[in-house]
PDB file of C-alpha atoms in Angstrom:
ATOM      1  CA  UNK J   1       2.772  -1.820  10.936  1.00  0.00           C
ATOM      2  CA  UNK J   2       4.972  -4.126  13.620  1.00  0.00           C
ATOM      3  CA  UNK J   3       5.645  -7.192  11.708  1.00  0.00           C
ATOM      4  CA  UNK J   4       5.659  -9.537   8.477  1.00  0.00           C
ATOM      5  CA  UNK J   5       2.238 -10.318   8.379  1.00  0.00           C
ATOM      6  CA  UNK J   6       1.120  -6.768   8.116  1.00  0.00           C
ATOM      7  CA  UNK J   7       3.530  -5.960   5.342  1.00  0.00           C
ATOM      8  CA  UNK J   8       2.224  -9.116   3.679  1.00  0.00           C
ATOM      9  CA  UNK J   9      -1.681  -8.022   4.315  1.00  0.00           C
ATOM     10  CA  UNK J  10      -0.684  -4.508   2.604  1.00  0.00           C
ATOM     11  CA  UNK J  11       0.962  -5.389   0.247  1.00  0.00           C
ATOM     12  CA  UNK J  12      -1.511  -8.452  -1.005  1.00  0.00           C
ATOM     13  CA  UNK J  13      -3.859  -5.568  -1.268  1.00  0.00           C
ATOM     14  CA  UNK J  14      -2.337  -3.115  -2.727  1.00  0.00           C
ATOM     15  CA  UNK J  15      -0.922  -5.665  -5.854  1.00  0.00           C
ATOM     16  CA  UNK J  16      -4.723  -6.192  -6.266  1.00  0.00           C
ATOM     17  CA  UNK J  17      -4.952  -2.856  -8.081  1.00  0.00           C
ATOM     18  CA  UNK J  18      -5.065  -2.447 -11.538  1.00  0.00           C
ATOM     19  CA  UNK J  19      -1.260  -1.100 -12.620  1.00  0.00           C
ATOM     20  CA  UNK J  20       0.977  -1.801  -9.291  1.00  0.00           C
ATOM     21  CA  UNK J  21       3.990  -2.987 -10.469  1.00  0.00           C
ATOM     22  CA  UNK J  22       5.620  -3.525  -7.165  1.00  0.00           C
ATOM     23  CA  UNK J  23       4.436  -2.432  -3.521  1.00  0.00           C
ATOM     24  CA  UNK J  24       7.565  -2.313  -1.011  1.00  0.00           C
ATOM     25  CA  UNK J  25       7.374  -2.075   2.706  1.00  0.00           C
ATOM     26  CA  UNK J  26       9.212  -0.413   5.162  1.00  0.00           C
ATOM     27  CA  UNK J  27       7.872  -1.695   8.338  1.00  0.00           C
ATOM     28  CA  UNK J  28      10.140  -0.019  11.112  1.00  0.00           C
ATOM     29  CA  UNK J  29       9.359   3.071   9.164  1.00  0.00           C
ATOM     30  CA  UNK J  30       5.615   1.894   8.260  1.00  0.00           C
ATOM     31  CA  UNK J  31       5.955   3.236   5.135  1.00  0.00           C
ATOM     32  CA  UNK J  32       4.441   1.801   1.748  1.00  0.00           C
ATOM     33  CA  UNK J  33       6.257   2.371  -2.102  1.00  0.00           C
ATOM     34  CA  UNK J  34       4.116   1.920  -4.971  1.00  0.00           C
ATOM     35  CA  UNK J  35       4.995   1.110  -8.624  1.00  0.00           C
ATOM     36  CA  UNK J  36       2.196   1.431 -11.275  1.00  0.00           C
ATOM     37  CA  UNK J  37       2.285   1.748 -14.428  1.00  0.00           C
ATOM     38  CA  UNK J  38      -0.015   4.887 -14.183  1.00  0.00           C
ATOM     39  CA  UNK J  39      -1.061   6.969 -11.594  1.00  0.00           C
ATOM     40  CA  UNK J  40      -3.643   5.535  -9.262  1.00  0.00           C
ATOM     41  CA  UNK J  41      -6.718   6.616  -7.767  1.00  0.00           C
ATOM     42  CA  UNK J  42      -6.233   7.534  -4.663  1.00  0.00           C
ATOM     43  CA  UNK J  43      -9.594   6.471  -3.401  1.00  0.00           C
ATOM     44  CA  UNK J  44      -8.747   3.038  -4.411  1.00  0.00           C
ATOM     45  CA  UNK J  45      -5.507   3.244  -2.389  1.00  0.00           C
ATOM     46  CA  UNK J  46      -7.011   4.105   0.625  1.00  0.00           C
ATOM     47  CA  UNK J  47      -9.533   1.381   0.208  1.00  0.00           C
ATOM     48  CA  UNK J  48      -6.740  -1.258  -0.328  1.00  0.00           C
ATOM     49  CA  UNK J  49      -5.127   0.008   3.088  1.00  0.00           C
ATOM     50  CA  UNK J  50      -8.351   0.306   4.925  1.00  0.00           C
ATOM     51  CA  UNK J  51      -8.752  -3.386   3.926  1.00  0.00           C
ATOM     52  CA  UNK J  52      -5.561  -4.382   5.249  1.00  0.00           C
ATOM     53  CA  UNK J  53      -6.580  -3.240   8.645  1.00  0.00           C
ATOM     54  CA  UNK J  54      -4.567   0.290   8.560  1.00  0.00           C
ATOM     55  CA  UNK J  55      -4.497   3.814   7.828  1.00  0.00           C
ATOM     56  CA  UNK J  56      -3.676   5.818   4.801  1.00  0.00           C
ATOM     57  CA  UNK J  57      -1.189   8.692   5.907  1.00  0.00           C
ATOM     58  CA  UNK J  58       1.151  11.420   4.027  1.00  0.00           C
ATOM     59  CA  UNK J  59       0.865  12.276   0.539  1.00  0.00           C
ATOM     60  CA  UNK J  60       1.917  10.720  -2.352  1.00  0.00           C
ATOM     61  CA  UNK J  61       5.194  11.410  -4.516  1.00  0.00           C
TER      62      UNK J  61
END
């Protein structure tokens, strides 16, 4: 991620899941928080980022 717009495209997707609470970006570190409510699929994570035009790396917390 190099700018606003991609925070803005990941994050627009990842809210679209059922439980995020809040999505926070980290752009100069291209890292992604997530919030939910309950733990989410990660399947429908990586689908979320794959729609935003980027790749799923790491492991979650």
């Amino acid at each position: 991620m190099t700018c606003g717009h991609c925070a803005q495209s990941v994050t627009s997707e990842l809210t679209a899941l059922s439980g995020v609470q809040t999505v926070e970006v980290d752009v100069e570190a291209g890292r992604v928080t997530i919030r939910s409510a309950e733990a989410l699929p990660l399947a429908e994570v990586q689908r979320a980022v794959d729609e935003a035009g980027f790749e799923l790396a790491g492991s979650p917390a």
